[in-house]
Amino acid sequence: MSFDFATQFACKVFDDAVMRERLPKNTYKSLRHSIDENVHLEPDVADVVASVMKDWAVEQGATHFTHWFQPMTNITAGKHDSFISPQKDGRVILEFSGKELIQGEPDASSFPNGGLRNTFEARGYTAWDCTSPAFIREGTLYIPTAFCSYTGEALDTKTPLLRSMQVISTQAMRILRLFGNRTSKRVLATVGAEQEYFLVDREKYEKRLDLKICGRTLFGAMPPKGQEMDDHYCGRIRLRVAEYMRQLDNELWELGVTSKTKHNEVAPAQHELAPVFCSANIACDHNQLTMEIMRIVAKKNGLACLLHEKPFAGVNGSGKHNNWSLSTDDGLNLLDPGKTPYENVQFLIFLCAVISAVDDYADLLRMTAAVAGNDHRLGANEAPPAIISIFLGEELTSVLENIAKGNSNHQNSSGILETGVETLPTLPKDDSDRNRTSPFAFTGNKFEFRMVGSSQSIAQSNYVLNTIVADSLQGFADRLEQASNFDDEIKRIITETMEQHGRIIFNGNNYTEDWVKEAARRGLPNLPTTVDAAGALTNPKNIAVFDRHHVLTPVECHSRYEIMLENYAKTINIEANTMLEMVNKQILPALIGFAGDTAASYNELMCAGVSNATSLRLAQTLSEAIDRISAETKALTELLDEVHQNHDGALAAASGYRDQILPQMAKLRHAVDKAEGITASEAWPMPSYTDLLHRV
Ligand code: ADP
Ligand code: MG
């Protein structure tokens, strides 16, 4: 079965083509205006759109609709209502009003809110986001929505993202106008999120309580073969995995998700999917859909898809590369160095805006990648460290440095920056020395933020990027609009950016100890854990930048801080309890049984007159291992009790989990993994790392 792109691509999406074809001309025009100009839709227009949308959905077999939203859980939610409306004669008709399309009222009390709402105000509101098209899945019309509290505070990740899209557009347009652009109407943040994931055999997965409950293995002796042979990255894709990827692509394509690239990743059983980029808001919705469908298609194929940042110790974890750029509505990529000097200068201004923003708000950007699972990854020698720096490449760095130093003899440039008159070098579109260790790398015509965790929503990273870059652009625009000499002011902006923010540029290897020291010397923040990183949400300068641009209120920042810490504590609490359950119900009984069998065979051999030192030694070692595991288990249980007693707030609780529980979990794991190494495979109560990683 090959995929027929002409008829099947986006066939389940109420996209622009469907709208244009089905909506009355005037309705289409009003809706298009709302989408493009971000203005409210009139109720009578909404009624027409809703009715047409419903007819289209029903033709496709839909019976229900849902306001699909993205609470602060990193996944999506929605309740499903059918279109039926009972009539007097006992029959039903199918109805869908503009009001139902525009606004929903789900109960909000069961979603994370960080103390934002009182329980008596449990109602939440969902509001249609017409900038992301509705679509159909499994008999339900999905309407992308933003989710707010009764009092209008954002309870989701989409609301601030939508707010930030507006802000970046406004500020970027000011700069474009200064450079004489009269044709573009808006600027879009564009995003392409590469998604890494693991696939394991479902039957084996079902036998691992840790994978099922926590998404990662909490125990597991290292397999004889990990990723050391470098033979998995972009290697041949197994037939079973290839079939999985084919089905996944087909489902995504039907939903209009532009899945483009698929390949094996570095670790065994690890893979990646990359879409073609689109507007940040749609990219975020598409990434959520991708994660959901990855899991579902895996299940259908007897596989389990692991989106956790670190499912296995000892091999690479998974991240998400958030490729970000700015583009005008008429297709100009503002981070493309371009060929002409005129555009180069404009490009350099946007580049400087990113450099100063990332330096000023490095802690905030770091925070967006903070989640308990990602702490196992960041800073390990497989993923960017927890220190934010920017890779620009030698060439681009030297262009900026030369301007800053007032150096006019840079290659090709005869005197610099008389805008539009003299030449800057043509910058390489695709810098060949792509630094893979950088958390934030310029890759030719976009930045690639590589810290984001594989399980995370990309919304947060993108609303932070949009907001902080908009803030720099605003500062530049204010200056340039007032400037008596435009060219001089530009030179000053570039010079100051390099002087004040040049420390954030690092083109070397981010994985070395030397860099950690060098970064400290430069005064760059190093926030190794989620507990450290969450603090960015209470930092006054960060609260101020969100407030200034109306992306998050101070109250919303604070609630997000609480949610982040609560989520961290809960995650580790669940992991610790899962460990205890596995040890008490599976591992200790199995080990005791195996030690008993070993002792019994020693006795049998002795009775038969054969002395067997090996089985005696093994029985003794097992017995010691059992004691060790029991002791570590007891210690973990006691520490958990202690941490539970702590009622000094979210920060104290989360710190307790980080400083007391995690180290004890590591000790328990160490004891168990050692025991696994000396236990017969048949006697070990769950599939091993080799089973999971190499028998897909
Ligand atoms: P690599 O693995 O080298 O990082 P890929 O081709 O796998 O490269 O991924 C690059 C990602 O960057 C793709 O998702 C692509 O759509 C995205 N991308 C390319 N150009 C832009 C842009 N202007 N804005 C945002 N994302 C972009
Ligand atoms: Mg990449």
XYZ file of C-alpha atoms and ligand atoms in Angstrom:
724
model
C 0.000 0.000 0.000
C 1.649 3.164 -1.043
C 0.541 6.505 0.289
C -1.325 8.629 -2.233
C -0.197 12.138 -1.373
C -2.640 13.773 -3.762
C -5.690 12.405 -1.974
C -4.417 11.294 1.421
C -2.061 13.980 2.670
C -3.867 16.042 5.332
C -7.140 14.325 4.385
C -8.194 14.473 8.027
C -7.472 18.179 8.444
C -9.899 21.061 8.165
C -7.176 23.083 6.515
C -7.118 26.148 4.327
C -7.991 24.189 1.181
C -11.082 22.644 2.809
C -12.120 25.971 4.294
C -11.799 27.742 0.986
C -13.759 25.046 -0.790
C -16.553 24.656 1.752
C -17.081 27.975 3.480
C -19.168 30.730 1.915
C -16.769 33.287 0.407
C -17.413 35.981 3.013
C -17.119 33.554 5.899
C -13.839 32.280 4.535
C -12.553 35.839 4.233
C -13.531 36.722 7.815
C -11.984 33.553 9.184
C -8.795 34.062 7.199
C -8.654 37.612 8.533
C -9.033 36.309 12.104
C -6.273 33.763 11.595
C -3.844 36.146 9.922
C -4.500 39.291 11.913
C -5.221 37.614 15.208
C -8.634 39.244 15.683
C -11.813 37.832 17.187
C -14.313 36.065 14.990
C -17.862 37.463 14.981
C -20.399 35.028 16.551
C -22.507 34.722 13.394
C -19.390 33.880 11.377
C -18.406 31.296 13.989
C -21.837 29.679 13.639
C -21.328 29.198 9.920
C -17.791 27.857 10.375
C -18.975 25.437 13.070
C -21.786 24.090 10.962
C -19.573 23.563 7.911
C -16.880 21.998 10.061
C -19.409 19.619 11.596
C -20.780 18.537 8.196
C -17.260 17.879 6.960
C -16.395 15.928 10.121
C -19.575 13.842 9.971
C -18.842 12.954 6.341
C -15.517 11.626 7.592
C -17.276 9.441 10.140
C -16.911 11.705 13.168
C -19.604 11.559 15.853
C -17.861 13.663 18.507
C -15.880 16.841 18.946
C -13.330 17.759 21.570
C -11.620 20.924 22.694
C -8.064 19.666 22.595
C -5.753 21.433 25.035
C -2.282 21.217 26.520
C -2.246 21.415 30.306
C 1.082 21.598 32.098
C 1.569 17.841 32.014
C 3.601 17.749 28.778
C 0.732 15.840 27.182
C -2.693 16.791 25.842
C -6.240 16.494 27.145
C -9.863 16.944 26.105
C -13.314 15.610 26.832
C -15.346 14.290 23.952
C -18.924 15.470 23.280
C -21.111 13.997 20.601
C -22.852 16.235 18.074
C -26.282 14.794 18.942
C -29.193 16.962 19.930
C -32.411 15.106 20.893
C -35.635 16.200 19.192
C -39.239 16.127 20.421
C -40.080 13.078 18.334
C -37.424 11.010 20.085
C -34.942 11.300 17.228
C -31.678 13.185 17.236
C -30.094 15.627 14.864
C -26.415 16.519 14.723
C -25.578 20.051 15.767
C -22.496 22.132 16.426
C -22.785 25.832 17.207
C -20.318 28.661 16.923
C -20.358 28.966 20.680
C -19.384 25.314 21.065
C -16.581 25.844 18.575
C -15.220 28.968 20.215
C -15.457 28.150 23.891
C -15.556 25.099 26.131
C -15.823 24.781 29.881
C -13.974 21.719 31.101
C -13.593 21.090 34.802
C -10.127 22.338 35.597
C -9.680 21.068 39.112
C -7.752 17.980 38.101
C -5.000 19.672 36.133
C -1.778 21.112 37.525
C -2.322 24.753 38.445
C 0.396 25.543 40.974
C -2.040 27.064 43.435
C -3.548 29.380 40.820
C -7.155 28.500 41.329
C -9.250 27.776 44.352
C -11.284 24.616 44.156
C -14.575 26.512 44.201
C -13.499 28.069 40.921
C -12.857 24.691 39.420
C -14.225 25.687 36.044
C -11.704 26.225 33.293
C -12.191 27.660 29.854
C -10.946 26.450 26.525
C -10.803 28.920 23.656
C -10.501 27.941 20.003
C -7.063 28.593 18.500
C -8.000 29.181 14.875
C -4.318 29.492 13.881
C -3.917 25.709 14.197
C -6.314 23.704 12.029
C -8.893 21.281 13.445
C -8.530 17.612 12.514
C -10.168 14.225 12.941
C -8.882 11.296 14.918
C -10.766 8.132 15.729
C -14.235 9.514 15.126
C -13.657 12.794 16.943
C -13.207 16.291 15.581
C -10.236 17.790 17.455
C -10.341 21.544 17.930
C -7.009 22.986 19.108
C -7.667 25.275 22.066
C -5.992 27.382 24.718
C -6.888 26.567 28.327
C -7.430 29.257 30.977
C -8.818 29.574 34.467
C -12.047 31.278 35.463
C -10.063 34.426 36.125
C -8.214 34.302 32.798
C -4.883 32.905 33.948
C -3.209 30.499 31.552
C -3.370 26.888 32.717
C -1.611 25.522 29.664
C 1.431 25.842 27.445
C -0.386 27.098 24.363
C -1.709 30.372 25.778
C 1.735 31.872 26.474
C 2.991 30.474 23.166
C 0.225 32.264 21.262
C 0.867 35.450 23.215
C 4.577 35.243 22.373
C 3.919 34.715 18.650
C 2.218 38.088 18.624
C 5.047 39.785 20.495
C 7.865 38.498 18.308
C 5.950 39.484 15.200
C 5.396 43.053 16.383
C 9.019 43.662 17.375
C 10.569 41.922 14.366
C 8.330 43.955 12.036
C 9.633 47.174 13.576
C 13.171 46.159 12.636
C 12.124 45.117 9.134
C 10.423 48.457 8.531
C 13.608 50.223 9.613
C 15.448 48.306 6.923
C 12.915 49.456 4.379
C 10.770 46.338 4.163
C 7.308 47.476 3.063
C 5.948 44.161 1.783
C 5.917 41.797 4.733
C 2.899 41.946 7.025
C 3.953 39.728 9.918
C 6.780 37.634 11.226
C 6.333 34.048 12.309
C 8.538 32.061 14.612
C 9.200 28.831 12.716
C 10.017 25.522 14.374
C 11.020 22.036 13.322
C 11.273 19.633 16.251
C 13.359 16.512 15.733
C 11.990 13.820 18.031
C 14.086 10.961 19.423
C 12.495 7.793 20.811
C 13.162 4.179 21.733
C 11.193 1.153 20.557
C 11.133 -2.028 22.613
C 9.212 -5.257 22.327
C 5.802 -4.900 23.985
C 5.799 -8.296 25.665
C 9.112 -7.526 27.360
C 7.968 -4.025 28.225
C 4.849 -5.423 29.927
C 7.107 -7.428 32.221
C 8.971 -4.334 33.428
C 7.021 -2.427 36.048
C 9.582 0.406 35.916
C 9.109 0.970 32.190
C 5.347 0.776 32.493
C 5.007 3.110 35.458
C 7.987 5.425 35.099
C 8.929 5.161 31.426
C 12.509 4.307 32.359
C 14.367 1.338 33.769
C 15.171 1.738 37.455
C 17.300 -1.388 37.479
C 19.308 -3.254 34.894
C 22.835 -4.597 34.733
C 24.797 -3.232 31.775
C 24.506 -5.425 28.689
C 27.671 -6.870 27.159
C 27.057 -4.630 24.141
C 25.803 -1.081 24.342
C 26.479 1.625 21.753
C 30.270 1.418 21.832
C 30.565 0.012 18.325
C 28.838 3.083 16.819
C 26.941 0.727 14.579
C 23.373 1.901 15.119
C 23.362 5.568 14.050
C 21.765 5.744 10.597
C 22.278 2.001 10.225
C 19.921 -0.332 8.378
C 16.433 -0.144 9.844
C 15.080 -3.530 10.974
C 12.026 -4.707 9.044
C 9.794 -4.544 12.085
C 10.885 -1.008 12.858
C 10.633 -0.002 9.201
C 7.024 -1.192 9.146
C 6.373 0.788 12.332
C 7.879 3.912 10.775
C 5.805 3.433 7.621
C 2.536 3.247 9.551
C 3.587 6.181 11.707
C 4.372 8.328 8.672
C 1.048 7.456 7.068
C -0.951 8.391 10.134
C 0.993 11.618 10.572
C 0.669 12.565 6.916
C -3.104 12.072 7.038
C -3.103 14.591 9.882
C -1.016 17.009 7.863
C 2.109 16.472 9.972
C 5.009 16.826 7.559
C 7.086 13.909 8.778
C 10.200 14.070 6.633
C 13.248 12.267 7.979
C 13.562 8.993 9.865
C 16.656 7.159 10.957
C 18.257 5.029 13.624
C 19.872 7.016 16.423
C 23.065 6.358 18.341
C 21.813 3.925 20.997
C 20.518 0.471 20.123
C 16.704 0.548 19.726
C 16.783 4.352 19.419
C 15.337 6.251 16.465
C 14.486 9.759 15.311
C 11.769 11.500 13.346
C 12.072 15.032 11.962
C 9.277 17.027 10.326
C 9.532 19.913 7.915
C 9.355 23.104 9.953
C 6.241 25.298 10.216
C 4.873 28.013 12.504
C 5.888 27.442 16.131
C 2.311 27.032 17.278
C 1.429 24.375 14.722
C 4.818 22.699 15.208
C 4.011 22.383 18.873
C 0.597 20.822 18.199
C 2.180 18.519 15.634
C 4.875 17.430 18.024
C 2.218 16.521 20.599
C 0.367 14.528 17.950
C 3.597 12.859 16.877
C 4.323 11.704 20.415
C 0.795 10.376 20.916
C 0.703 8.563 17.599
C 4.186 7.132 18.137
C 2.854 5.433 21.261
C -0.355 4.202 19.656
C 1.247 2.800 16.497
C 3.830 1.047 18.657
C 1.109 -0.678 20.653
C -0.642 -1.804 17.475
C 2.609 -3.389 16.327
C 3.477 -5.243 19.509
C 6.022 -2.586 20.417
C 6.293 0.049 23.103
C 7.541 3.548 22.297
C 9.605 5.121 25.075
C 9.708 8.910 25.061
C 11.499 9.224 28.399
C 14.758 11.193 28.351
C 16.759 8.338 29.822
C 15.060 4.950 29.533
C 18.362 3.070 29.925
C 21.490 3.818 31.896
C 24.731 3.389 30.008
C 23.450 4.307 26.547
C 22.366 7.668 25.161
C 19.108 9.205 26.216
C 16.598 11.001 24.013
C 16.106 14.660 23.376
C 14.340 16.913 21.044
C 16.163 19.332 18.790
C 14.096 22.467 18.626
C 15.091 24.187 15.383
C 13.949 27.792 15.566
C 14.004 30.699 13.197
C 12.007 33.767 12.174
C 10.285 34.112 8.866
C 8.143 36.794 7.248
C 4.700 35.922 5.922
C 6.141 36.367 2.431
C 8.784 33.757 3.014
C 11.949 35.612 4.028
C 14.013 33.723 6.624
C 15.412 36.426 8.896
C 18.230 34.211 10.150
C 19.424 33.449 6.649
C 22.717 35.305 6.162
C 21.789 35.894 2.540
C 24.026 37.125 -0.235
C 23.586 40.854 -0.274
C 25.239 43.225 2.171
C 21.979 44.982 2.743
C 20.360 41.827 4.021
C 23.527 40.838 5.830
C 23.291 43.839 8.100
C 19.672 43.113 8.824
C 20.659 39.508 9.492
C 23.420 40.628 11.863
C 20.907 42.674 13.853
C 18.630 39.666 14.258
C 21.649 37.569 15.140
C 22.705 40.093 17.789
C 19.160 40.068 19.167
C 19.421 36.310 19.665
C 22.904 36.538 21.182
C 21.974 39.169 23.738
C 18.653 37.495 24.552
C 20.206 34.098 25.151
C 22.944 35.619 27.297
C 20.549 37.779 29.321
C 18.092 34.945 29.864
C 20.285 31.846 29.792
C 18.764 30.634 33.052
C 15.259 30.988 31.642
C 16.094 29.050 28.500
C 17.783 26.350 30.566
C 14.637 26.136 32.695
C 12.548 25.202 29.668
C 14.460 21.933 29.354
C 14.122 21.084 33.034
C 12.197 17.963 33.941
C 13.240 15.107 36.229
C 13.952 12.776 33.295
C 16.186 15.272 31.513
C 18.430 15.661 34.579
C 19.865 12.238 33.753
C 20.796 13.463 30.325
C 22.011 17.053 30.473
C 25.615 17.185 31.445
C 26.251 13.537 30.713
C 28.634 13.134 27.793
C 25.913 12.521 25.275
C 23.834 15.646 25.452
C 24.532 19.323 25.921
C 25.639 20.316 29.398
C 23.315 22.243 31.660
C 25.248 25.401 30.718
C 23.796 27.486 27.919
C 26.197 28.748 25.282
C 25.867 29.600 21.610
C 27.773 28.014 18.767
C 28.141 30.443 15.879
C 30.983 28.909 13.917
C 34.354 30.558 13.322
C 33.360 32.585 10.309
C 30.310 34.264 11.759
C 32.057 34.877 15.064
C 34.901 36.622 13.311
C 32.527 38.797 11.275
C 30.985 40.058 14.508
C 34.345 40.380 16.241
C 35.791 42.389 13.388
C 32.912 44.806 13.413
C 33.145 45.111 17.181
C 36.866 45.844 16.953
C 36.261 48.376 14.231
C 38.381 46.218 11.951
C 37.729 47.211 8.406
C 40.019 44.785 6.634
C 37.873 41.705 6.906
C 37.894 39.649 3.748
C 35.872 41.238 0.948
C 34.897 44.177 3.021
C 36.196 47.554 2.109
C 35.211 49.557 5.146
C 32.268 48.166 6.933
C 28.642 48.588 7.230
C 27.691 51.586 5.253
C 24.313 49.989 4.953
C 23.481 48.821 1.503
C 26.569 50.409 0.045
C 29.599 48.413 0.930
C 30.144 44.743 1.061
C 30.213 42.251 3.825
C 31.431 38.781 3.034
C 28.821 36.382 1.797
C 28.247 34.182 4.747
C 28.245 30.437 4.412
C 24.721 29.066 4.408
C 25.724 25.755 5.784
C 28.674 25.904 8.111
C 30.432 22.615 7.620
C 31.865 22.438 11.135
C 28.575 21.625 12.789
C 29.265 21.508 16.463
C 27.143 18.689 17.868
C 28.006 19.385 21.491
C 26.481 22.850 21.655
C 23.158 23.350 23.406
C 22.262 26.247 21.121
C 23.869 26.079 17.721
C 23.559 28.251 14.653
C 23.087 25.785 11.819
C 23.197 27.855 8.657
C 19.842 29.630 8.720
C 18.290 28.741 12.085
C 19.225 28.003 15.660
C 19.008 24.495 17.016
C 18.186 24.312 20.734
C 19.283 20.828 21.684
C 18.537 20.698 25.393
C 14.817 19.970 25.288
C 13.846 16.576 26.696
C 12.196 13.997 24.469
C 9.049 13.803 26.611
C 8.580 17.540 26.938
C 6.242 19.912 25.205
C 8.256 22.269 23.017
C 5.872 25.111 23.799
C 7.821 26.400 26.751
C 11.146 26.599 24.928
C 9.524 28.445 22.096
C 7.560 30.963 24.107
C 10.709 31.769 26.028
C 12.740 32.141 22.826
C 10.067 34.303 21.222
C 9.746 36.519 24.276
C 13.413 37.101 25.012
C 14.360 37.710 21.387
C 11.383 40.064 21.020
C 12.671 41.917 24.053
C 16.116 42.429 22.468
C 14.538 43.445 19.184
C 12.391 45.956 21.001
C 15.487 47.512 22.566
C 17.233 47.672 19.177
C 14.179 49.083 17.435
C 13.806 51.789 20.082
C 17.402 52.824 19.505
C 17.367 52.616 15.731
C 14.115 54.547 15.402
C 15.646 57.397 17.405
C 19.096 57.244 15.835
C 20.422 60.293 14.034
C 22.861 58.092 12.120
C 21.414 54.670 11.379
C 24.704 53.052 10.298
C 26.569 54.279 13.364
C 23.846 53.024 15.634
C 23.979 49.610 14.001
C 27.723 49.485 14.491
C 27.224 50.425 18.130
C 24.615 47.715 18.622
C 26.877 45.053 17.178
C 29.872 46.294 19.145
C 27.946 46.393 22.405
C 26.456 42.979 21.796
C 29.912 41.495 21.414
C 31.304 43.390 24.394
C 28.452 42.661 26.742
C 27.276 39.279 25.529
C 30.206 37.772 23.633
C 30.822 35.498 26.628
C 27.842 33.368 25.592
C 29.549 32.398 22.319
C 31.531 29.185 22.565
C 32.627 27.263 19.503
C 34.572 24.539 21.308
C 33.652 21.165 22.760
C 30.903 21.570 25.350
C 31.427 18.081 26.780
C 34.748 18.821 28.501
C 35.516 19.635 32.138
C 37.549 22.607 30.867
C 34.414 24.178 29.473
C 32.620 23.848 32.790
C 35.481 25.787 34.404
C 35.719 28.293 31.589
C 31.952 28.897 31.726
C 32.179 29.553 35.458
C 34.975 32.033 34.791
C 32.771 33.777 32.218
C 29.979 33.930 34.773
C 27.556 31.757 32.789
C 24.950 29.987 34.917
C 25.393 26.252 35.436
C 22.105 24.783 36.646
C 22.593 21.046 36.771
C 19.209 19.921 38.085
C 15.551 20.771 37.631
C 15.439 22.052 41.181
C 18.176 24.599 40.389
C 16.710 25.476 37.018
C 13.147 26.066 38.256
C 14.363 29.119 40.164
C 14.541 31.009 36.856
C 10.772 31.376 37.137
C 11.109 33.390 40.343
C 14.014 35.535 39.145
C 12.709 39.146 39.047
C 14.307 39.992 35.695
C 12.636 36.957 34.105
C 9.266 37.716 35.655
C 9.676 41.257 34.348
C 10.403 40.236 30.754
C 7.317 37.999 30.652
C 5.224 40.712 32.244
C 6.519 43.430 29.915
C 5.375 41.483 26.891
C 2.193 40.074 28.455
C 3.307 36.506 27.894
C 3.030 35.417 31.532
C 1.902 37.425 34.543
C 3.979 37.277 37.742
C 1.267 35.061 39.222
C 1.437 32.698 36.247
C 5.237 32.535 36.547
C 4.956 31.614 40.162
C 2.375 28.926 39.524
C 4.614 27.407 36.850
C 7.480 27.370 39.322
C 5.363 25.453 41.828
C 4.139 23.012 39.191
C 7.654 22.316 38.023
C 8.903 21.489 41.497
C 5.799 19.499 42.399
C 6.122 17.508 39.206
C 9.772 16.805 39.989
C 9.009 15.605 43.520
C 6.078 13.476 42.387
C 8.090 11.880 39.605
C 10.871 10.805 41.922
C 8.424 9.699 44.579
C 6.733 7.407 42.057
C 10.093 6.085 40.911
C 11.220 5.337 44.449
C 7.960 3.563 45.244
C 8.185 1.573 42.034
C 11.681 0.488 43.036
C 10.432 -0.654 46.427
C 7.601 -2.590 44.852
C 9.912 -4.292 42.373
C 12.455 -5.177 45.025
C 9.973 -6.448 47.575
C 7.662 -8.311 45.230
C 9.928 -9.491 42.449
C 13.638 -9.102 43.006
C 14.116 -10.234 46.605
C 11.775 -13.258 46.269
C 13.565 -14.279 43.064
C 17.002 -13.865 44.603
C 16.050 -15.732 47.749
C 14.675 -18.549 45.590
C 17.798 -18.668 43.464
C 20.103 -18.566 46.514
C 18.057 -21.419 48.021
C 18.334 -23.454 44.821
C 22.064 -22.832 44.715
C 22.475 -23.905 48.347
C 20.291 -26.968 47.694
C 22.409 -28.042 44.748
C 25.521 -27.608 46.863
C 23.972 -29.910 49.461
C 22.956 -32.441 46.833
C 26.469 -32.484 45.432
C 27.945 -32.884 48.917
C 25.607 -35.812 49.600
C 26.773 -37.387 46.379
C 30.304 -36.984 47.664
C 31.214 -34.108 45.303
C 32.496 -31.024 46.958
C 31.619 -27.908 44.992
C 33.276 -24.700 46.087
C 31.727 -22.637 43.296
C 28.116 -23.236 44.263
C 28.976 -22.650 47.895
C 30.649 -19.364 47.043
C 27.741 -18.350 44.848
C 25.221 -19.147 47.578
C 27.257 -17.031 49.983
C 27.631 -14.128 47.547
C 23.914 -14.228 46.805
C 23.141 -14.219 50.477
C 25.349 -11.152 50.967
C 23.698 -9.472 47.996
C 20.299 -10.136 49.497
C 21.382 -8.563 52.785
C 22.812 -5.546 50.980
C 19.621 -5.066 48.955
C 17.478 -5.430 52.085
C 19.556 -2.830 53.889
C 19.395 -0.345 50.986
C 15.660 -0.960 50.659
C 15.135 -0.242 54.306
C 17.181 2.931 54.027
C 15.146 4.093 51.034
C 11.871 3.408 52.843
C 13.029 5.413 55.842
C 14.268 8.319 53.742
C 10.967 8.437 51.903
C 9.176 8.692 55.239
C 11.493 11.498 56.234
C 10.953 13.431 53.016
C 7.184 12.961 53.312
C 7.326 14.589 56.754
C 8.772 17.739 55.246
C 6.062 20.357 54.808
C 8.255 23.367 54.103
C 6.951 23.934 50.605
C 7.676 22.812 47.068
C 11.345 23.791 46.983
C 12.212 21.963 50.196
C 10.314 18.880 49.090
C 11.928 18.785 45.658
C 15.373 19.334 47.198
C 14.731 16.432 49.550
C 14.011 14.150 46.627
C 17.101 15.322 44.805
C 19.508 15.251 47.749
C 18.230 12.303 49.757
C 16.064 10.031 47.642
C 17.947 10.002 44.339
C 21.322 9.061 45.877
C 19.672 6.275 47.869
C 17.895 5.025 44.743
C 21.291 4.875 43.061
C 22.678 2.788 45.930
C 19.773 0.375 45.790
C 20.087 0.095 42.042
C 23.788 -0.596 42.311
C 23.165 -3.451 44.753
C 20.426 -4.944 42.595
C 22.390 -4.658 39.346
C 25.334 -6.451 40.948
C 23.025 -9.267 42.009
C 21.524 -9.475 38.517
C 25.011 -10.044 37.163
C 25.396 -13.267 39.137
C 21.861 -14.622 38.801
C 20.792 -17.187 36.205
C 18.723 -15.616 33.410
C 15.748 -17.908 34.075
C 15.786 -16.904 37.727
C 15.813 -13.128 37.085
C 12.208 -11.904 37.290
C 12.248 -9.461 34.377
C 13.730 -8.977 30.912
C 17.351 -7.819 30.918
C 18.933 -4.845 29.127
C 20.060 -7.181 26.355
C 16.482 -8.443 25.923
C 15.152 -4.895 25.787
C 17.799 -3.237 23.660
C 18.800 -5.952 21.259
C 15.701 -8.127 20.852
C 13.249 -5.790 19.182
P 20.083 17.718 11.614
O 19.856 16.291 12.025
O 21.348 17.983 10.902
O 19.874 18.670 12.743
P 17.578 17.539 10.206
O 17.388 17.726 8.742
O 17.365 16.208 10.808
O 19.017 18.109 10.519
O 16.630 18.522 10.993
C 16.620 19.843 10.740
C 15.285 20.370 11.230
O 15.328 21.781 11.155
C 14.096 19.931 10.385
O 13.012 19.627 11.201
C 13.840 21.174 9.545
O 12.512 21.293 9.088
C 14.161 22.256 10.543
N 14.367 23.574 9.911
C 14.971 23.845 8.748
N 14.875 25.168 8.466
C 14.197 25.749 9.485
C 13.749 27.066 9.793
N 13.991 28.092 8.980
N 13.061 27.262 10.940
C 12.807 26.249 11.771
N 13.204 24.987 11.535
C 13.884 24.724 10.417
Mg 19.464 18.062 14.723
